[in-house]
Short mmCIF file of C-alpha atoms in Angstrom, two decimals:
data_model
loop_
_atom_site.label_atom_id
_atom_site.label_comp_id
_atom_site.label_asym_id
_atom_site.label_seq_id
_atom_site.Cartn_x
_atom_site.Cartn_y
_atom_site.Cartn_z
CA MET A 1 176.29 135.70 90.61
CA ARG A 2 179.07 135.07 93.59
CA THR A 3 179.37 135.69 96.67
CA ARG A 4 181.70 138.17 98.82
CA ARG A 5 184.71 135.50 99.19
CA GLY A 6 184.32 135.74 95.87
CA VAL A 7 183.33 131.87 95.59
CA CYS A 8 180.10 130.89 92.60
CA CYS A 9 176.52 130.26 94.02
CA LYS A 10 175.54 126.73 93.33
CA GLU A 11 172.13 126.75 93.47
CA VAL A 12 171.15 130.33 91.17
CA LYS A 13 172.37 127.23 87.98
CA MET A 14 169.57 124.71 89.90
CA CYS A 15 167.31 127.86 89.97
CA GLU A 16 167.25 127.64 86.27
CA LYS A 17 166.84 124.24 85.98
CA LYS A 18 163.83 124.59 87.55
CA ARG A 19 162.57 127.57 85.79
CA ILE A 20 163.76 125.46 82.13
CA VAL A 21 161.92 122.50 83.88
CA VAL A 22 158.73 124.77 84.32
CA LYS A 23 158.33 126.44 80.23
CA ARG A 24 159.10 123.00 79.30
CA ARG A 25 155.56 122.09 81.36
CA ARG A 26 153.81 125.02 80.95
CA ARG A 27 154.25 124.01 76.70
CA ASN A 28 153.21 120.38 77.25
CA VAL A 29 150.31 122.08 79.40
CA ALA A 30 149.04 124.63 76.56
CA ALA A 31 149.49 121.75 74.20
CA ASP A 32 147.27 119.39 75.93
CA ASP A 33 144.72 122.27 75.84
CA ASP A 34 144.87 122.52 72.42
CA ASP A 35 144.24 119.12 72.50
CA ILE A 36 141.37 119.13 74.41
CA GLN A 37 140.08 121.76 72.95
CA THR A 38 139.75 120.59 69.35
CA ILE A 39 137.47 117.60 71.49
CA CYS A 40 135.59 119.28 73.83
CA PRO A 41 135.04 123.30 72.40
CA LYS A 42 132.77 124.24 75.22
CA ARG A 43 135.78 123.93 77.86
CA CYS A 44 134.98 125.97 81.27
CA LYS A 45 136.99 128.59 81.69
CA ALA A 46 140.46 128.07 83.30
CA SER A 47 140.29 128.99 87.39
CA PRO A 48 142.54 131.68 88.85
CA ALA A 49 146.42 130.35 89.64
CA THR A 50 145.61 128.30 93.16
CA THR A 51 148.91 125.94 92.54
CA VAL A 52 152.08 126.09 93.81
CA GLY A 53 154.51 123.35 92.42
CA GLY A 54 151.85 121.72 90.77
CA ILE A 55 150.29 121.32 93.72
CA ASP A 56 146.53 122.55 94.38
CA LEU A 57 146.51 124.42 97.58
CA PHE A 58 141.91 123.72 97.59
CA GLU A 59 142.55 119.94 97.97
CA LEU A 60 144.71 120.25 100.90
CA LEU A 61 142.35 121.97 103.00
CA PRO A 62 140.96 118.72 105.49
CA ASP A 63 136.78 118.32 105.27
CA ASP A 64 135.92 119.78 107.93
CA LEU A 65 136.43 123.16 107.40
CA VAL A 66 134.65 122.98 104.22
CA LEU A 67 131.65 121.53 105.37
CA SER A 68 132.27 124.62 108.02
CA ILE A 69 132.23 127.11 105.59
CA LEU A 70 129.30 125.10 103.79
CA SER A 71 127.43 124.51 106.35
CA LYS A 72 127.92 128.94 106.85
CA LEU A 73 126.74 129.56 103.73
CA SER A 74 123.34 127.30 103.15
CA SER A 75 122.12 128.75 107.05
CA THR A 76 122.83 132.15 105.51
CA ALA A 77 121.86 132.59 102.48
CA THR A 78 119.22 134.53 101.01
CA CYS A 79 118.12 132.67 97.70
CA PRO A 80 119.07 129.05 96.47
CA SER A 81 120.97 130.09 93.80
CA ASP A 82 123.54 131.90 96.50
CA PHE A 83 123.80 127.95 97.27
CA PHE A 84 124.01 125.43 94.11
CA ASN A 85 126.70 128.09 92.47
CA ALA A 86 128.79 127.03 94.65
CA LEU A 87 128.12 123.69 94.27
CA ILE A 88 128.98 123.45 90.60
CA THR A 89 132.45 125.24 90.96
CA CYS A 90 134.25 121.66 91.43
CA LYS A 91 133.16 118.03 91.64
CA ARG A 92 134.48 118.02 95.61
CA LEU A 93 132.21 121.46 96.56
CA ASN A 94 129.74 118.95 95.18
CA GLY A 95 129.91 116.39 96.88
CA LEU A 96 130.93 117.97 100.40
CA GLY A 97 127.87 119.89 100.10
CA GLN A 98 124.88 116.73 100.06
CA ASN A 99 126.83 115.79 103.12
CA SER A 100 124.10 115.37 106.19
CA GLN A 101 126.05 118.13 108.16
CA VAL A 102 125.04 120.61 105.76
CA LEU A 103 121.97 119.94 104.61
CA SER A 104 120.27 119.69 108.24
CA LYS A 105 121.31 123.47 108.17
CA ALA A 106 120.06 125.07 104.86
CA SER A 107 117.73 128.17 105.97
CA PRO A 108 114.30 128.23 105.46
CA LYS A 109 115.07 130.76 101.98
CA ILE A 110 116.94 128.24 100.17
CA LEU A 111 114.08 125.02 100.91
CA ALA A 112 111.58 128.26 98.97
CA VAL A 113 111.30 126.10 96.10
CA LYS A 114 109.08 128.07 93.39
CA ALA A 115 106.54 126.20 92.12
CA GLN A 116 106.99 127.30 88.28
CA ASN A 117 109.79 125.44 89.14
CA TRP A 118 108.86 122.03 90.46
CA SER A 119 111.35 119.10 89.63
CA GLU A 120 112.29 115.77 90.62
CA TYR A 121 115.39 117.58 91.35
CA ALA A 122 113.79 119.63 93.86
CA HIS A 123 111.83 117.15 95.47
CA ARG A 124 115.01 114.86 95.47
CA PHE A 125 117.13 118.23 97.39
CA LEU A 126 114.55 118.40 99.67
CA LYS A 127 113.91 115.64 100.47
CA GLN A 128 117.83 115.05 101.39
CA CYS A 129 117.80 117.93 103.82
CA ALA A 130 114.31 116.18 105.17
CA ASP A 131 116.36 113.07 105.69
CA ALA A 132 119.28 115.32 107.19
CA GLY A 133 117.27 115.99 110.43
CA ASN A 134 116.19 119.45 108.58
CA VAL A 135 112.77 121.04 110.23
CA GLU A 136 111.93 123.51 107.51
CA ALA A 137 112.89 120.92 104.69
CA CYS A 138 110.02 118.33 106.40
CA TYR A 139 107.55 120.83 106.82
CA THR A 140 107.61 122.38 103.21
CA LEU A 141 108.12 118.61 101.59
CA GLY A 142 104.69 117.43 103.85
CA MET A 143 102.59 120.53 103.03
CA ILE A 144 103.95 119.86 99.24
CA ARG A 145 103.18 116.14 99.42
CA PHE A 146 100.14 116.68 101.17
CA TYR A 147 97.99 119.09 99.62
CA CYS A 148 99.53 119.32 95.90
CA LEU A 149 101.22 115.68 95.39
CA GLN A 150 98.49 114.65 97.16
CA ASN A 151 100.19 112.03 98.96
CA ARG A 152 98.71 112.15 102.23
CA GLY A 153 100.13 109.86 104.38
CA SER A 154 103.76 111.27 103.65
CA GLY A 155 103.41 114.26 103.96
CA ALA A 156 101.49 113.94 107.30
CA SER A 157 104.59 111.83 108.64
CA LEU A 158 107.20 114.97 107.80
CA MET A 159 104.41 117.36 109.36
CA ALA A 160 104.48 115.37 112.19
CA LYS A 161 108.75 115.17 111.99
CA ALA A 162 108.99 118.69 112.38
CA ALA A 163 106.20 118.81 114.85
CA ILE A 164 108.12 116.21 117.38
CA THR A 165 110.77 119.64 117.19
CA CYS A 166 108.56 122.20 118.02
CA HIS A 167 107.98 123.20 114.86
CA ALA A 168 104.81 125.27 115.75
CA PRO A 169 103.89 126.49 111.56
CA ALA A 170 104.28 122.10 111.54
CA LEU A 171 101.84 122.30 114.89
CA TYR A 172 99.41 124.08 113.48
CA SER A 173 98.86 122.55 109.93
CA LEU A 174 98.74 119.65 111.68
CA ALA A 175 95.57 121.35 113.55
CA VAL A 176 94.12 122.33 110.58
CA ILE A 177 94.16 118.95 109.71
CA GLN A 178 92.62 117.47 112.76
CA PHE A 179 89.69 119.89 112.74
CA ASN A 180 88.72 119.31 108.88
CA GLY A 181 89.53 115.96 108.78
CA SER A 182 91.56 116.61 105.94
CA GLY A 183 92.37 113.76 104.16
CA GLY A 184 89.90 111.38 104.85
CA SER A 185 86.15 111.64 105.94
CA LYS A 186 83.71 114.50 108.13
CA ASN A 187 83.88 111.21 110.56
CA ASP A 188 87.97 111.46 110.63
CA LYS A 189 87.44 115.08 112.10
CA ASP A 190 88.89 114.97 115.94
CA LEU A 191 88.56 117.96 117.56
CA ARG A 192 89.70 118.15 120.51
CA ALA A 193 93.71 116.72 119.02
CA GLY A 194 92.58 120.44 117.14
CA VAL A 195 92.85 122.05 119.93
CA ALA A 196 95.28 120.01 121.83
CA LEU A 197 98.21 120.70 118.95
CA CYS A 198 96.26 124.75 118.21
CA ALA A 199 97.20 125.22 122.00
CA ARG A 200 101.37 123.97 121.50
CA ALA A 201 101.90 125.83 118.61
CA ALA A 202 100.05 128.80 119.81
CA PHE A 203 102.81 128.62 123.28
CA LEU A 204 105.12 128.81 120.67
CA GLY A 205 104.45 131.75 119.48
CA HIS A 206 102.12 131.28 116.18
CA LEU A 207 100.16 134.33 115.56
CA ASP A 208 97.06 132.19 113.50
CA ALA A 209 97.22 129.39 116.76
CA ILE A 210 96.96 131.94 118.36
CA ARG A 211 94.21 132.97 116.91
CA GLU A 212 92.43 129.70 116.18
CA LEU A 213 92.78 129.10 119.74
CA GLY A 214 91.21 132.48 120.61
CA HIS A 215 88.50 131.58 118.21
CA CYS A 216 87.75 128.26 119.45
CA LEU A 217 87.13 129.38 123.57
CA GLN A 218 85.27 132.10 122.44
CA ASP A 219 83.16 129.65 120.04
CA GLY A 220 83.01 126.72 122.21
CA TYR A 221 84.17 124.74 119.04
CA GLY A 222 86.80 121.58 120.64
CA VAL A 223 87.21 123.11 124.29
CA ARG A 224 84.66 124.62 127.03
CA GLN A 225 83.61 128.03 125.87
CA ASN A 226 85.28 130.92 127.94
CA VAL A 227 84.48 134.07 126.47
CA ALA A 228 86.90 136.26 127.91
CA GLU A 229 89.49 133.99 127.55
CA GLY A 230 88.99 133.38 124.42
CA ARG A 231 88.97 137.27 123.55
CA ARG A 232 92.21 137.35 125.36
CA PHE A 233 94.08 135.20 123.11
CA LEU A 234 92.91 137.44 120.61
CA VAL A 235 94.83 140.59 122.14
CA GLN A 236 97.51 139.02 122.37
CA ALA A 237 98.05 137.94 119.19
CA ASN A 238 97.17 141.47 117.89
CA ALA A 239 100.04 142.69 120.07
CA ARG A 240 102.26 139.72 118.76
CA GLU A 241 101.61 140.70 115.50
CA LEU A 242 101.95 144.55 115.78
CA ALA A 243 105.96 144.00 117.76
CA ALA A 244 106.92 141.70 115.03
CA VAL A 245 106.06 144.58 112.14
CA LEU A 246 107.72 147.35 114.35
CA SER A 247 110.88 145.04 114.87
CA THR A 248 111.44 144.25 111.80
CA THR A 249 110.05 147.12 110.08
CA PRO A 250 111.86 150.76 112.80
CA SER A 251 110.97 153.09 110.21
CA ALA A 252 107.67 152.94 110.74
CA LEU A 253 108.38 154.55 113.85
CA VAL A 254 109.33 157.81 112.01
CA SER A 255 107.04 157.88 108.82
CA GLY A 256 103.78 157.24 110.74
CA SER A 257 102.03 156.05 108.42
CA TRP A 258 101.47 153.26 110.24
CA LEU A 259 98.95 154.88 112.56
CA THR A 260 95.99 156.19 111.02
CA TRP A 261 92.87 157.24 113.39
CA ASN A 262 89.68 157.35 111.59
CA PRO A 263 86.86 157.90 113.49
CA LEU A 264 84.16 156.45 111.30
CA ARG A 265 84.47 153.01 111.41
CA HIS A 266 84.08 151.46 108.72
CA HIS A 267 86.77 153.48 107.03
CA ARG A 268 89.17 152.30 109.57
CA HIS A 269 89.36 149.12 107.27
CA VAL A 270 91.61 150.43 104.75
CA SER A 271 92.14 148.22 101.30
CA GLY A 272 95.20 146.77 100.59
CA THR A 273 98.59 145.00 101.71
CA CYS A 274 97.93 146.21 105.55
CA CYS A 275 97.13 144.02 108.37
CA PRO A 276 93.69 143.49 108.94
CA LEU A 277 92.89 142.85 112.26
CA LEU A 278 95.49 145.57 113.79
CA SER A 279 92.72 148.19 111.94
CA ASP A 280 89.94 147.53 115.45
CA PHE A 281 92.65 150.05 116.80
CA GLY A 282 93.45 152.28 114.45
CA CYS A 283 96.89 150.58 112.99
CA ASP A 284 97.23 149.65 109.37
CA VAL A 285 100.91 147.92 108.95
CA PRO A 286 102.19 145.62 106.04
CA ALA A 287 100.58 142.25 106.36
CA PRO A 288 103.60 139.77 107.96
CA GLU A 289 105.45 137.71 104.86
CA VAL A 290 103.75 134.53 103.65
CA HIS A 291 105.47 131.15 104.05
CA PRO A 292 107.02 130.03 101.17
CA ALA A 293 105.70 126.43 101.87
CA SER A 294 101.93 128.68 101.85
CA ARG A 295 103.40 130.65 99.20
CA PHE A 296 103.94 126.99 97.01
CA LEU A 297 100.78 125.72 97.24
CA THR A 298 98.43 129.40 96.25
CA ASP A 299 101.13 129.10 93.23
CA TRP A 300 100.80 125.61 92.24
CA PHE A 301 96.71 125.53 92.36
CA ALA A 302 97.20 129.48 90.48
CA ALA A 303 99.08 127.61 87.03
CA ARG A 304 96.71 124.86 87.81
CA GLY A 305 92.76 127.50 86.71
CA GLY A 306 92.17 127.70 90.64
CA GLU A 307 90.63 124.38 91.43
CA PRO A 308 92.55 121.22 93.43
CA GLY A 309 89.75 118.62 91.70
CA PRO A 310 86.13 118.66 90.50
CA GLU A 311 84.12 121.04 93.18
CA LEU A 312 86.41 121.52 94.84
CA ARG A 313 87.43 124.97 96.54
CA LEU A 314 90.60 126.89 97.48
CA CYS A 315 91.15 128.57 100.72
CA SER A 316 89.81 132.26 100.40
CA HIS A 317 92.11 134.50 102.13
CA ALA A 318 94.84 134.71 99.89
CA GLY A 319 97.95 133.97 102.31
CA CYS A 320 96.58 130.68 102.81
CA GLY A 321 96.58 128.56 99.78
CA ARG A 322 95.24 125.39 101.50
CA PRO A 323 92.58 123.28 98.92
CA GLU A 324 89.45 120.80 100.04
CA THR A 325 90.20 117.10 99.98
CA ARG A 326 86.94 116.03 100.00
CA ARG A 327 83.74 118.16 98.63
CA HIS A 328 82.47 121.36 100.99
CA GLU A 329 85.67 120.19 103.72
CA PHE A 330 85.75 123.77 104.63
CA ARG A 331 83.44 126.26 106.87
CA ARG A 332 81.53 128.17 104.82
CA CYS A 333 80.17 132.37 105.38
CA SER A 334 76.76 132.02 106.94
CA VAL A 335 75.39 134.57 104.98
CA CYS A 336 76.84 134.42 101.25
CA SER A 337 78.02 130.87 100.91
CA ALA A 338 79.70 132.72 98.28
CA VAL A 339 83.98 131.84 100.16
CA ASN A 340 84.79 129.06 102.72
CA TYR A 341 88.05 129.08 104.47
CA CYS A 342 89.94 126.00 106.52
CA SER A 343 90.14 127.57 110.04
CA ARG A 344 89.30 130.33 111.78
CA ALA A 345 92.06 132.56 111.97
CA CYS A 346 91.90 132.72 108.21
CA GLN A 347 88.21 133.19 108.17
CA ALA A 348 89.16 136.66 110.49
CA LEU A 349 91.67 137.83 108.32
CA ASP A 350 89.57 137.71 105.30
CA TRP A 351 87.08 138.86 106.90
CA LYS A 352 88.51 142.19 107.95
CA ARG A 353 90.59 142.65 104.40
CA ARG A 354 88.01 141.50 101.37
CA HIS A 355 84.92 140.06 102.49
CA LYS A 356 83.60 142.52 105.04
CA ALA A 357 82.79 144.65 101.99
CA ASP A 358 82.01 142.19 99.57
CA CYS A 359 79.03 139.62 102.00
CA THR A 360 75.97 140.57 100.73
CA PRO A 361 72.81 137.66 101.85
CA ALA A 362 72.35 135.28 98.68
CA GLU A 363 70.24 131.91 98.71
CA ARG A 364 71.91 128.48 99.44
CA LEU A 365 70.82 125.23 97.30
CA PRO A 366 69.21 123.12 99.23
CA ASP A 367 71.43 119.52 99.67
CA GLU A 368 73.74 122.93 100.92
CA ASP A 369 72.00 123.44 104.59
CA GLU A 370 73.21 120.37 105.84
CA GLU A 371 76.92 121.59 105.52
CA VAL A 372 76.53 125.10 106.09
CA ASN A 373 74.60 123.63 109.85
CA GLY A 374 78.12 123.40 111.06
CA ASN A 375 80.16 126.59 109.51
CA PHE A 376 81.11 129.54 112.34
CA ASN A 377 79.84 132.90 110.87
CA VAL A 378 81.70 134.75 109.13
CA GLY A 379 79.65 138.30 108.52
CA VAL A 380 78.85 138.60 112.34
CA GLU A 381 80.99 141.68 114.40
CA ALA A 382 82.29 139.32 117.20
CA VAL A 383 84.76 138.13 114.74
CA GLU A 384 87.09 141.13 115.61
CA GLY A 385 89.26 140.84 117.89
#
């Protein structure tokens, strides 16, 4: 090629030489690929071209930028596979994905491990997230260790670690442990400590804690009895529950299916997936989503026949999943003695949902009288908050 002055451009020949070199390199790479395929026939597919002049562009990205991207992914992923599929892409992503900056921001949906998929790797992943300071991982792993793996001390310490950071579910779970003396004997119950933890969780807006605190005040359980204040907490729990449902399902306002009023009192409580306590005001709305830790407990013991151990029973509320750690730990229905609950909140929810229609008087065994005397009355209308 000639310029306007008629001088030949030497750079064109240099480019031609570079092209020849590139072609030769491609042939050599192809030959190497054939050799590799003969050694490892299950070789992964080649990734899209990200090289310029033999330099990988991904390797030029600074670690801080990659960590920022992975942190955003871990905090917004809707399922564990969204995060783990990115980690198995290459060794660099796998290494940076285990950084404490990324694991500390993991969303609860990433930590929602299923009971049937429980393994040593899942345990190690939750442990890494907990060590990185992820409070949701501390609570989830603490519940699994305390109730499923029967490692009471480690599980309680992990829940306490989450409770220190004002994690409301962890505070409420520790309150339930104090109310029942879980992991110890009957003499290990600390009602005042349970009420204090429950009050802290209620202050943070935890619905079950608000409901539990209301029943404690009404019954004088662990605190001086105050019926009016207790009922105020129960009404507040219903109002918060209704507001949460309307904010998550605005379509209910259009359809109007959640508002059903029947003049006959026994026809107001429709069985199903509706929220039971709101039926006191004539509303049937979808029940709140169960926490992943509670769902793990339910599936874990359901896969083992529904019995946590000999002569031990689960909480009869379907959305709880907590098991007894000793015989006759949970309170039972004072009328039928067929159901038992870990807390007054679970009792109130299950009473409205199904047990009100199933409760029938039954004879109790003589050795059960001592345990039943300390139970709350499940079959009374006073629990309707």
